Short mmCIF file of C-alpha atoms and ligand atoms in Angstrom, two decimals:
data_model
loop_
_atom_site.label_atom_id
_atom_site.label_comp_id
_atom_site.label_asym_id
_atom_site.label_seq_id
_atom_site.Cartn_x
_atom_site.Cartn_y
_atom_site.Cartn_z
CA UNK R 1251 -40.92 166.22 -55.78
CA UNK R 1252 -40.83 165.45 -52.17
CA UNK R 1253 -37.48 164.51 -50.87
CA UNK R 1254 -37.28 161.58 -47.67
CA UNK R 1255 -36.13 162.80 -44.73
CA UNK R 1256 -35.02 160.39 -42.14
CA UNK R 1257 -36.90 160.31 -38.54
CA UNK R 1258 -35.27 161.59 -35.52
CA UNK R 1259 -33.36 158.21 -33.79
CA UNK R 1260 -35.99 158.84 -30.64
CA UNK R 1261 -39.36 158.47 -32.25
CA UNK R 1262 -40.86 155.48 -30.86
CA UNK R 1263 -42.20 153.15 -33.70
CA UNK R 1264 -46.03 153.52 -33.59
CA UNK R 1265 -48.15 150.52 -32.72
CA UNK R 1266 -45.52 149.05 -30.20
CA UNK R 1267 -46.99 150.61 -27.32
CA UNK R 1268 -51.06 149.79 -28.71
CA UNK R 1269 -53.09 150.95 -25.66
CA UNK R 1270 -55.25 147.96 -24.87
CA UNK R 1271 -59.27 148.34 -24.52
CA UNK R 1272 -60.20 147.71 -20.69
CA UNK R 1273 -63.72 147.42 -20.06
CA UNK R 1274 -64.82 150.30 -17.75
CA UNK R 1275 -65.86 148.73 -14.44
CA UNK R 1276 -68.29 150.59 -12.78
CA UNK R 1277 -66.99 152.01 -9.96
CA UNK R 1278 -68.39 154.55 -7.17
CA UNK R 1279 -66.94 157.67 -6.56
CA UNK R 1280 -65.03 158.65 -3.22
CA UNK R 1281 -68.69 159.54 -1.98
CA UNK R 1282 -69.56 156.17 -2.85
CA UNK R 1283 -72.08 157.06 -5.66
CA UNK R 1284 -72.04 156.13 -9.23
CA UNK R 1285 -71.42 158.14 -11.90
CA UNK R 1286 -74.49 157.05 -14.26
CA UNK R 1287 -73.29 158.75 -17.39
CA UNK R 1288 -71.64 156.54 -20.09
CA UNK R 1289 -73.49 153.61 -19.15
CA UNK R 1290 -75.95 151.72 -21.18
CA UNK R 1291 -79.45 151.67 -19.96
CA UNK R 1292 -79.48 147.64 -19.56
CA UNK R 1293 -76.40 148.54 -17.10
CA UNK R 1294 -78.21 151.43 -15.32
CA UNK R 1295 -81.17 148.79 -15.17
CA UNK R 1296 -79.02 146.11 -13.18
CA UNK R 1297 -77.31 148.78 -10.69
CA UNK R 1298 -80.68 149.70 -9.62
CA UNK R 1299 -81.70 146.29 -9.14
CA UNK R 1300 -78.44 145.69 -7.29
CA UNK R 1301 -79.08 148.92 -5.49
CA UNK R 1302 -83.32 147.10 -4.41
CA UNK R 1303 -85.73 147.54 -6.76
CA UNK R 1304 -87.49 144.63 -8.28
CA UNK R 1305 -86.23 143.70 -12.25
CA UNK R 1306 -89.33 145.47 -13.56
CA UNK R 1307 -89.10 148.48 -11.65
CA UNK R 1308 -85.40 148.61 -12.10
CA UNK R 1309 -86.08 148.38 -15.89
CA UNK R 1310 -88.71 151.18 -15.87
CA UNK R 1311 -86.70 153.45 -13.78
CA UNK R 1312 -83.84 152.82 -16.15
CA UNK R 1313 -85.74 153.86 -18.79
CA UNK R 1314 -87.07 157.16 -17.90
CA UNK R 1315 -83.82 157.52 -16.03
CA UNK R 1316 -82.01 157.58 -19.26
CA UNK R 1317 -84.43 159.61 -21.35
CA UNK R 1318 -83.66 162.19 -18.49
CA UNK R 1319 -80.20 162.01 -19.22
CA UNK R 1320 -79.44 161.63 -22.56
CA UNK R 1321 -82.91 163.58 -24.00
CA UNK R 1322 -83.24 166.56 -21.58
CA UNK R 1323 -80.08 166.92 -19.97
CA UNK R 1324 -80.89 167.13 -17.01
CA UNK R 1325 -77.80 166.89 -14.09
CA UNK R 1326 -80.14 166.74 -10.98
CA UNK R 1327 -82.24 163.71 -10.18
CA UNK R 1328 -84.93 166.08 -8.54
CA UNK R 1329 -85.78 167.59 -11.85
CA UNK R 1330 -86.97 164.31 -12.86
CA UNK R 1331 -90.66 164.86 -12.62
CA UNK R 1332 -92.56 161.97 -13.63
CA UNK R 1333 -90.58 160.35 -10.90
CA UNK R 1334 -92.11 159.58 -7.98
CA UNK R 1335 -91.20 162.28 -5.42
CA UNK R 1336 -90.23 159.74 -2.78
CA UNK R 1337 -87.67 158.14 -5.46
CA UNK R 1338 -85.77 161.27 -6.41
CA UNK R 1339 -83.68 161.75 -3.11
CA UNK R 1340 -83.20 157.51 -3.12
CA UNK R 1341 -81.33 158.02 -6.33
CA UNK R 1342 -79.45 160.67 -5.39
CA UNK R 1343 -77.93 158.89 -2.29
CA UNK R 1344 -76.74 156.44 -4.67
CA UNK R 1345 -76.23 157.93 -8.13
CA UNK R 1346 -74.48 161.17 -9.79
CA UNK R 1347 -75.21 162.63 -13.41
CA UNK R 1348 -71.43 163.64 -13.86
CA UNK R 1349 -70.03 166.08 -16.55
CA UNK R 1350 -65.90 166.72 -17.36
CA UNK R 1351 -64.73 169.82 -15.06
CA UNK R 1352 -64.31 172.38 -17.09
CA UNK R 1353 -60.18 174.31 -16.88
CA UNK R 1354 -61.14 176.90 -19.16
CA UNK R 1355 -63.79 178.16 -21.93
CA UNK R 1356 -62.58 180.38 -24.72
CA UNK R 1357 -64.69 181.90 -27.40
CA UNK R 1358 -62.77 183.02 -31.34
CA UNK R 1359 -63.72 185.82 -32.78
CA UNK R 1360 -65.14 183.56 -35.79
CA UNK R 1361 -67.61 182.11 -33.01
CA UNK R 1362 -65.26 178.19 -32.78
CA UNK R 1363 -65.10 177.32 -28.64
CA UNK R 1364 -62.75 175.40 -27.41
CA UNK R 1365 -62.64 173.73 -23.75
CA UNK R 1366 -60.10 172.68 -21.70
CA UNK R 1367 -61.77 169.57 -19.67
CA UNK R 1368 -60.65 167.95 -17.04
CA UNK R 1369 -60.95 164.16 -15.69
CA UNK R 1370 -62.10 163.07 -12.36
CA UNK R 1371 -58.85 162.16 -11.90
CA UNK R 1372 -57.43 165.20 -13.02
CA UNK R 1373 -56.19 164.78 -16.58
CA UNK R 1374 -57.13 167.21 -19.00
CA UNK R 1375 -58.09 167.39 -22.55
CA UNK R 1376 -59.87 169.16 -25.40
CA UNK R 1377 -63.55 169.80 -27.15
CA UNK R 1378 -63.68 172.63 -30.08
CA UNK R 1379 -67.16 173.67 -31.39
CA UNK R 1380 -67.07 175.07 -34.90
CA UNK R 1381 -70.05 176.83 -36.19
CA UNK R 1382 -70.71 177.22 -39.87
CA UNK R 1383 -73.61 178.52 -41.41
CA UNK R 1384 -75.51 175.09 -41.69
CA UNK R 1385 -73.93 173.27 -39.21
CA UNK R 1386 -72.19 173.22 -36.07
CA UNK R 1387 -69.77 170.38 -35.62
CA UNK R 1388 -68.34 169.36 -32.23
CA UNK R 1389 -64.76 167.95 -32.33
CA UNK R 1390 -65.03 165.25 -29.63
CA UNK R 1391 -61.14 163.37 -28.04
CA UNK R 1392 -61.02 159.79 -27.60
CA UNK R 1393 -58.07 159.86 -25.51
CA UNK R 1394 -55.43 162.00 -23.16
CA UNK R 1395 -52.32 162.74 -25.49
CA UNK R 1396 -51.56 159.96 -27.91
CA UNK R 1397 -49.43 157.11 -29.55
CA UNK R 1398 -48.98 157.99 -32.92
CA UNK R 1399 -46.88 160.92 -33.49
CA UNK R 1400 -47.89 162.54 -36.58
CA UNK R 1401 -45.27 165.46 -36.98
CA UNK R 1402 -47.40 167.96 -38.14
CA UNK R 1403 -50.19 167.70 -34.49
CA UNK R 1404 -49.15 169.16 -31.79
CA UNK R 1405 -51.18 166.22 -29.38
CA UNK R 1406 -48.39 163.96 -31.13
CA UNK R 1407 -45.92 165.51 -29.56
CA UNK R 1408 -47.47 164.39 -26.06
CA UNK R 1409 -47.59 161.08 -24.19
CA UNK R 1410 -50.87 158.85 -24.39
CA UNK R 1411 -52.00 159.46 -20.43
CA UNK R 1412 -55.25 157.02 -20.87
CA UNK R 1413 -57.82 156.40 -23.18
CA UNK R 1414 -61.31 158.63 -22.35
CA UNK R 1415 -63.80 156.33 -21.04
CA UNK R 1416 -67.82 156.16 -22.54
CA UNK R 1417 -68.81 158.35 -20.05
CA UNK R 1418 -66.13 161.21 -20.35
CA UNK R 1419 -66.43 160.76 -24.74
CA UNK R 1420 -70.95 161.46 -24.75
CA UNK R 1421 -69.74 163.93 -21.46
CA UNK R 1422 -67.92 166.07 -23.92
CA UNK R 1423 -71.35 166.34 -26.35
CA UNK R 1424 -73.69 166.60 -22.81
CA UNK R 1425 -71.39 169.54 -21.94
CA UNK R 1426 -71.85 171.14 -25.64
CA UNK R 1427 -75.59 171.23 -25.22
CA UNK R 1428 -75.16 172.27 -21.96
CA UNK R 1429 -73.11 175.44 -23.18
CA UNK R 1430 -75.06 176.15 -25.94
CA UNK R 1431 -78.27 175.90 -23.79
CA UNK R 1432 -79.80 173.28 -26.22
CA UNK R 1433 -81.50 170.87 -23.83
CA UNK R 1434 -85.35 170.88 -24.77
CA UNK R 1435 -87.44 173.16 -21.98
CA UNK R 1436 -90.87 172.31 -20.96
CA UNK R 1437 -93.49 169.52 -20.24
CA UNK R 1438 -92.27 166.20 -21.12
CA UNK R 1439 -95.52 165.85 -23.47
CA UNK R 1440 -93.79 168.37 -25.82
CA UNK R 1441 -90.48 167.28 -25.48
CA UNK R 1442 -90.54 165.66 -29.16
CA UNK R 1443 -91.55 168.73 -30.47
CA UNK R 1444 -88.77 170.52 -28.41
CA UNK R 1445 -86.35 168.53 -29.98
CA UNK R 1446 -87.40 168.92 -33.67
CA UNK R 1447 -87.28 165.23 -34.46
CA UNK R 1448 -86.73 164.01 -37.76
CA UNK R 1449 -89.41 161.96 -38.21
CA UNK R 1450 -87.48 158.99 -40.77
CA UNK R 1451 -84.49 159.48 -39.12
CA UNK R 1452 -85.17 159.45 -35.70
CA UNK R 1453 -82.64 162.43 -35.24
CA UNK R 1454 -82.63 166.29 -35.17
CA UNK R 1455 -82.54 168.25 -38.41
CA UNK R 1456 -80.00 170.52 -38.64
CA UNK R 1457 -82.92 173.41 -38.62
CA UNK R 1458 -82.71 175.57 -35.41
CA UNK R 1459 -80.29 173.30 -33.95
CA UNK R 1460 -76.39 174.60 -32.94
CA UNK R 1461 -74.88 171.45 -32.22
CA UNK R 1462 -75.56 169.09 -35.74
CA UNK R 1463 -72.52 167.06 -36.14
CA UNK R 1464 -70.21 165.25 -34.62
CA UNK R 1465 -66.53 164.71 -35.43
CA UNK R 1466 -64.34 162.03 -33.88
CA UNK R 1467 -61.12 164.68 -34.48
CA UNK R 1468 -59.95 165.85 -31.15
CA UNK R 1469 -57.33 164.30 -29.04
CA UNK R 1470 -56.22 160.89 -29.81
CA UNK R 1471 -56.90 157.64 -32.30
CA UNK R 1472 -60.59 156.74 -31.82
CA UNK R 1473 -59.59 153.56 -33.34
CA UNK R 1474 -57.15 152.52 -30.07
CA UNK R 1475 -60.02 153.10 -27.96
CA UNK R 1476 -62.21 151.40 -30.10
CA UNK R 1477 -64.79 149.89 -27.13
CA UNK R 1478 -65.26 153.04 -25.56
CA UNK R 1479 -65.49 155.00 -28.70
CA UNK R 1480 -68.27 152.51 -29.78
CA UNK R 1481 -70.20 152.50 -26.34
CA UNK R 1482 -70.29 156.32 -26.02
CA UNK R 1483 -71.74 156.77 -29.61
CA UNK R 1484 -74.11 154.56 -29.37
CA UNK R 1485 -75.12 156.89 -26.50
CA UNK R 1486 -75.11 159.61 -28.95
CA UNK R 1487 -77.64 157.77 -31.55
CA UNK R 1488 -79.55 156.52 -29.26
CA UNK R 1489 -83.09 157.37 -30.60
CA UNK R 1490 -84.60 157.76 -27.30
CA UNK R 1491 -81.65 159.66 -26.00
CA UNK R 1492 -79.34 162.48 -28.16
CA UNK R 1493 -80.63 160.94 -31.07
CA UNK R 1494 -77.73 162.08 -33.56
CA UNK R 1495 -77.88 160.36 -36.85
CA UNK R 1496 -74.53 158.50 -37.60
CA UNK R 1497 -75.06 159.91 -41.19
CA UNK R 1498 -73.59 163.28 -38.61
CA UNK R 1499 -71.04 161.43 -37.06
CA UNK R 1500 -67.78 161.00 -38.50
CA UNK R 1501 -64.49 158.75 -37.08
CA UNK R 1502 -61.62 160.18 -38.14
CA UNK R 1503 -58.66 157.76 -37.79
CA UNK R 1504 -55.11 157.93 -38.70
CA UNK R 1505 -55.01 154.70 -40.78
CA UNK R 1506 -55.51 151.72 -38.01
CA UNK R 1507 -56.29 149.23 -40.88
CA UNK R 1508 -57.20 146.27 -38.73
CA UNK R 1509 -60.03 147.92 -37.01
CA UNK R 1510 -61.61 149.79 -39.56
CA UNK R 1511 -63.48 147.27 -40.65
CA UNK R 1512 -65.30 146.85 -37.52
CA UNK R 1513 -65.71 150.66 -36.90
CA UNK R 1514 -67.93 150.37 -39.91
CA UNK R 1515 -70.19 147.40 -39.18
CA UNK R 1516 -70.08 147.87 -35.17
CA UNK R 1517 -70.26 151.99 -35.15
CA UNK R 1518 -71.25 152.52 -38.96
CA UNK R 1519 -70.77 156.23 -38.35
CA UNK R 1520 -69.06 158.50 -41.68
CA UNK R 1521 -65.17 157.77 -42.29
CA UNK R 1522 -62.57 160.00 -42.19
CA UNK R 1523 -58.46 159.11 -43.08
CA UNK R 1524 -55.43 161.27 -41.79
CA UNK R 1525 -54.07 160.25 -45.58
CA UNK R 1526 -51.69 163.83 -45.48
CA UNK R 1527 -49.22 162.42 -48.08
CA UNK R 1528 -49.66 159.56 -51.00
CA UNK R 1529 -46.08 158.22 -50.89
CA UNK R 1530 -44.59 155.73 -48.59
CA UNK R 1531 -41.62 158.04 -47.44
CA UNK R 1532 -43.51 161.14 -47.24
CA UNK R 1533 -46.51 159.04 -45.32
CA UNK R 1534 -43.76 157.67 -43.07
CA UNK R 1535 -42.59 160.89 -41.71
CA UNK R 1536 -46.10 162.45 -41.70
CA UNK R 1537 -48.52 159.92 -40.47
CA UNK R 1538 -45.72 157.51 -38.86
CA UNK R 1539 -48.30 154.87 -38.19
CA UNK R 1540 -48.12 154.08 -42.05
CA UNK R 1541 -44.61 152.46 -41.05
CA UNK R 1542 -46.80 150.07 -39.76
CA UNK R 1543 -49.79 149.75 -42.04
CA UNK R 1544 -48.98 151.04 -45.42
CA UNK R 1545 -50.41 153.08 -48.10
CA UNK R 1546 -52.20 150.44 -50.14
CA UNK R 1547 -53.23 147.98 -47.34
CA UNK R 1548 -55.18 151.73 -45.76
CA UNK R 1549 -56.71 152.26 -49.22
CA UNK R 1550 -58.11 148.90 -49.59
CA UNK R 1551 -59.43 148.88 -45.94
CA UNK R 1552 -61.20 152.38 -47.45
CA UNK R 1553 -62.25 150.55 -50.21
CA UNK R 1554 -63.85 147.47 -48.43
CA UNK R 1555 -65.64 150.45 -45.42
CA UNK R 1556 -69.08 148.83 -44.81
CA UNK R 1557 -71.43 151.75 -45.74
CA UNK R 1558 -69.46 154.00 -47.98
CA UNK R 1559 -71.16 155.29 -51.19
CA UNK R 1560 -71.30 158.21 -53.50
CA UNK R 1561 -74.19 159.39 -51.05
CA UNK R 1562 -71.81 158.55 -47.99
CA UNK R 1563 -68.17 159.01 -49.25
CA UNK R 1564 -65.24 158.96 -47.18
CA UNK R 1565 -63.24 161.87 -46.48
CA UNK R 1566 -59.55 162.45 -46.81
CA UNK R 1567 -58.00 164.95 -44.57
CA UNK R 1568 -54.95 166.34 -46.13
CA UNK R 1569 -52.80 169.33 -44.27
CA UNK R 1570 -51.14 171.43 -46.59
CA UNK R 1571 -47.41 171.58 -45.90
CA UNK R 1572 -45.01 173.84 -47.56
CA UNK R 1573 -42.79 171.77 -49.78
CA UNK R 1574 -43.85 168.35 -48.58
CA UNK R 1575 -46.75 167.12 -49.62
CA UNK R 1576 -48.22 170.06 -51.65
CA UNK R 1577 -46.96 169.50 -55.43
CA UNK R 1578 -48.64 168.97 -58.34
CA UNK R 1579 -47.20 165.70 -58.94
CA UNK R 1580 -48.76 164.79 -55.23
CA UNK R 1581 -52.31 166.48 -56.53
CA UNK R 1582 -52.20 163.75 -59.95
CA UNK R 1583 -50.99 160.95 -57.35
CA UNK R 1584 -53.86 161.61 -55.07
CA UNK R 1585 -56.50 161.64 -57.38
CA UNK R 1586 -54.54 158.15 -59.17
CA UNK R 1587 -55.03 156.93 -56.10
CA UNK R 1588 -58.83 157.28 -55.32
CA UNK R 1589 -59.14 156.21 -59.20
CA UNK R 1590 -57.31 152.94 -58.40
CA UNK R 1591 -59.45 151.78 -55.59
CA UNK R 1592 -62.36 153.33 -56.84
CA UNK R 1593 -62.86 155.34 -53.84
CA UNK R 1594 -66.25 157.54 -52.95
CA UNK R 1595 -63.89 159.94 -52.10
CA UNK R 1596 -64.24 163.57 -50.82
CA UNK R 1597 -60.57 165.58 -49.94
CA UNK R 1598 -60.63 168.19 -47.58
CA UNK R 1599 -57.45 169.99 -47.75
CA UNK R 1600 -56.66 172.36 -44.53
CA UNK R 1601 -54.10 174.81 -44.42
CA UNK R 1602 -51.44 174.04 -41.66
CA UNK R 1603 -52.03 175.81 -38.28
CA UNK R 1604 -48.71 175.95 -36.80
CA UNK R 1605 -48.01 175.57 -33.24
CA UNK R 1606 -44.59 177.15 -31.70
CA UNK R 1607 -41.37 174.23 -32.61
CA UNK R 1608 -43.81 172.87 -35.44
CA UNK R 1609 -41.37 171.01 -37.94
CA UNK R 1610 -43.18 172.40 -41.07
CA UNK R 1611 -44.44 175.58 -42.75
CA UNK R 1612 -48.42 175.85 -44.02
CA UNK R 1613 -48.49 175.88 -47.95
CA UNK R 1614 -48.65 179.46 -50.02
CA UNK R 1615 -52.56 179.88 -50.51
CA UNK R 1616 -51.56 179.73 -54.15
CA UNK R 1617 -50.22 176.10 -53.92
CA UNK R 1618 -53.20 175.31 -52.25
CA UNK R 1619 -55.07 176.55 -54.59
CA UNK R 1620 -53.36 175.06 -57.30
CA UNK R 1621 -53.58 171.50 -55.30
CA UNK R 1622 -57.60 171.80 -55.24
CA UNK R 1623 -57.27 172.54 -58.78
CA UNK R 1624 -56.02 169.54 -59.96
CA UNK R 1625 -57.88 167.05 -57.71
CA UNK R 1626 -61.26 169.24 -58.45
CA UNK R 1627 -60.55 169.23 -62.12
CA UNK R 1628 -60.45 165.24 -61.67
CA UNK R 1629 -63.56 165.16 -60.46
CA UNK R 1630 -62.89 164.77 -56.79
CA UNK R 1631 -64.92 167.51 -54.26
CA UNK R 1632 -62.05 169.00 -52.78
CA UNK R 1633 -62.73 171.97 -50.69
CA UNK R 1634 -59.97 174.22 -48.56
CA UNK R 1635 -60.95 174.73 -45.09
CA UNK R 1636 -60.91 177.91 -43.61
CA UNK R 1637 -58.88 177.98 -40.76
CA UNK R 1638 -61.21 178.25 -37.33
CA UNK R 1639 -60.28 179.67 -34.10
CA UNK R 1640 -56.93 180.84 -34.76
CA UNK R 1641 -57.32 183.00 -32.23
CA UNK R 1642 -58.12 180.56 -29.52
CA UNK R 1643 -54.95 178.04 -30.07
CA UNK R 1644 -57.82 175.87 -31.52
CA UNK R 1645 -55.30 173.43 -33.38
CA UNK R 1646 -55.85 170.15 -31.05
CA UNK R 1647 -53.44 170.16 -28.48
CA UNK R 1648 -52.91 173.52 -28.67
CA UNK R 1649 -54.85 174.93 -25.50
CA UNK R 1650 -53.46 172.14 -23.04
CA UNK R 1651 -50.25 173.00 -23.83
CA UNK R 1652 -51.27 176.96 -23.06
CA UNK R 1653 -52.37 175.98 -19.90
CA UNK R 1654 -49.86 174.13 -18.56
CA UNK R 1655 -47.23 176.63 -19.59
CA UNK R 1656 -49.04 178.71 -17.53
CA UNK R 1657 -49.14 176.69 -14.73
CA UNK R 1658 -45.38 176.17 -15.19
CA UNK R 1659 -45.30 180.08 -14.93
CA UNK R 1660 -47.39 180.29 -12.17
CA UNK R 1661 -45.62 178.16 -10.14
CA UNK R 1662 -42.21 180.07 -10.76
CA UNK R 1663 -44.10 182.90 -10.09
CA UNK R 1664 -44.75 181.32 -6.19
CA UNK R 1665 -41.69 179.98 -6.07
CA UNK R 1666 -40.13 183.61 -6.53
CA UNK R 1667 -42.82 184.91 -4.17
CA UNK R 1668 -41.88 182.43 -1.10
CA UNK R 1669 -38.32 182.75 -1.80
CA UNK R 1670 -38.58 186.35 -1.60
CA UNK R 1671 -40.51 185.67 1.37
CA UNK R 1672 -38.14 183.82 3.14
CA UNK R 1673 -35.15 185.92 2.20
S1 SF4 W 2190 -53.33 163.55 -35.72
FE1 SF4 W 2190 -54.61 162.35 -34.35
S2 SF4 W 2190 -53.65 160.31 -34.40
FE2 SF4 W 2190 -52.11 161.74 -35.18
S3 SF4 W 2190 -50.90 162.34 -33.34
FE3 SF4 W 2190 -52.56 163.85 -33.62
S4 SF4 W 2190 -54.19 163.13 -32.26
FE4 SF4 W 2190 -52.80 161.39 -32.62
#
């Protein structure tokens, strides 16, 4: 069994500092133009009213405006061809289609990407794109660095900077089509056909397509950015826009029990729990925030998720770490667990990628294997992940931390060089 260990004295108690939703206000850039990506087309509709078009023309502009955007990805208003020639250059005075910056691009030898993006006001943060045979599944941040602290991610170990607005959450997904060149080409009569439409679903099929699902995994609690979280997926499942179905989205959130309810009837995208450990001290050290809201209280909140069936089950993300959470006796406690709430439960166990000062060791592929054992032989799906990208620093966190090392080095590096200079 798992012994307790106690917490370092300095590890703030998660929750105290809850980052609190601010509405994003729209406001112009330095050039004085406005950013229209992020924004709902009702609120591109009433800037270009405020900006001198009558309500209906606003509201028809908005419209094929935002199929522009969102359905051909398109980042200059001049390719816009069924507007009005005159028009094109009257938007552009007043409007941008913005995208992150991107630091750096890196490519694994398993094919996983990972970008290092940048804000307009200059913080920067991560996107991974991890291709599988029938899928490819873009890990999307919801904020700069974050509050909760769980030992075994290296983005706990930095500060929350801000939460990611709408516009900079559906700009990581514009700039994954944009890398993987999967905007529809062509007339706009074909664009339906360009885009391989699932007819009941209003969404792609995974057929053809590089970019199928979306995972709310990167940097940061979607669930303490809840409003912009919502706003920019509802960007994504927009029918007339990326048209993702939420059946391929999936929230991933570290256990914030009061908002998960709402995540499911306001978002109603897949669910995914940090659970990592199924007993109060283990949890504590782990997944801190369970200090706060405990193991039963989470379960129950899984148990009550609007949506969640056998045919949509919620997954439980479990990191394998070497003699802390990777018994047998933790393997029958899981799967006692699901059985008690009667959980549609999937578990995904994933091998721990460690990152240099990482507090824990990944489990023996044996004890892994023995772990998936026991919660398979219960019944429970319980695949092992294969680790992506470990070339690449692809564990979250992992590249920012690359780069600013560098930059640290870099800057010695001048420092030496004008000191030498001077001497
Ligand atoms: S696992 Fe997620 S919630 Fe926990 S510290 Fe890392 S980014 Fe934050």
């Amino acid at each position: 069994m798992n012994a307790p260990t106690s917490l370092p004295v300095s590890m703030p108690i998660p929750g105290h500092i809850d980052p609190v939703p601010v509405p994003r206000p729209v406001t112009p850039r330095e050039d004085g133009r406005t950013d229209l990506i992020g924004l709902p087309r009702p609120q591109i509709a009433t800037l270009f009213q405020d900006a001198g078009l009558d309500a209906k023309a606003a509201k028809l502009r908005a419209k094929q405006v935002f199929h522009w955007l969102y359905h051909r990805g398109v980042t200059e208003f001049e390719a816009m061809t069924d507007i009005a020639k005159t028009m094109r250059p009257w938007l552009a005075e007043r409007f941008v289609i913005g995208r992150p910056d991107v630091v750096e691009a890196q490519v694994s030898t398993d094919g996983t990407r990972k970008w290092l993006l940048r804000t307009a006001d200059g913080h920067d943060f991560e996107m991974v794109f991890i291709p599988d045979a029938d899928r490819g599944t873009l890990c999307v941040s919801s904020q700069v660095g974050c509050t909760l602290n769980c030992r075994f991610c290296h983005t706990g170990t930095m500060k929350l900077v801000r939460n990611l607005t709408p516009g900079e959450i559906v700009g990581q997904v514009m700039l994954a089509r944009d890398a993987l060149g999967e905007w529809p080409k062509g007339s706009m009569a074909s664009a339906a056909d360009d885009l391989d439409l699932d007819e009941d679903e209003g969404s792609y099929t995974a057929d053809g397509r590089l970019l199928t699902n979306i995972v709310m995994m990167g940097m940061g609690e979607p669930l303490y950015n809840f409003d912009n979280v919502r706003d920019a997926l509802k960007l994504v499942m927009d029918g007339d826009g990326l048209a993702l179905s939420k059946r391929r989205i999936t929230l991933s959130t570290a256990g914030v029990v009061p908002m998960m309810a709402r995540a499911g009837e306001e978002i109603g995208v897949n669910l995914a729990v940090s659970l990592h450990a199924v007993t109060k001290d283990v949890r504590d050290e782990i997944v801190p925030i369970n200090r706060k809201f405990g193991l039963e209280e989470l379960l129950q909140a899984c148990a009550d998720y609007p949506g969640a069936s056998n045919a949509r089950r919620i997954t439980f993300e479990y990191v394998m770490l070497k003699d802390r959470n990777d018994s047998d006796d933790d393997a029958r406690e899981l799967v006692r667990l699901i059985k008690q709430y009667k959980l549609p439960a999937k578990v995904n166990l994933i091998p721990f990628n460690p990152w240099p000062g990482a507090p824990y060791e990944c489990s023996t592929p044996e004890r892994v294997k023995r772990f998936a054992e026991i919660v398979f032989e219960a019944g429970i799906s319980a695949p092992v992940r294969t680790p992506r990208g470990r070339d690449i620093d692809a564990a979250c966190g992992q590249l920012k931390t690359a780069a600013e090392r560098r930059s640290r080095a870099e800057m010695d590096r001048l420092a030496a060089e004008k000191q030498a200079a001077l001497g």
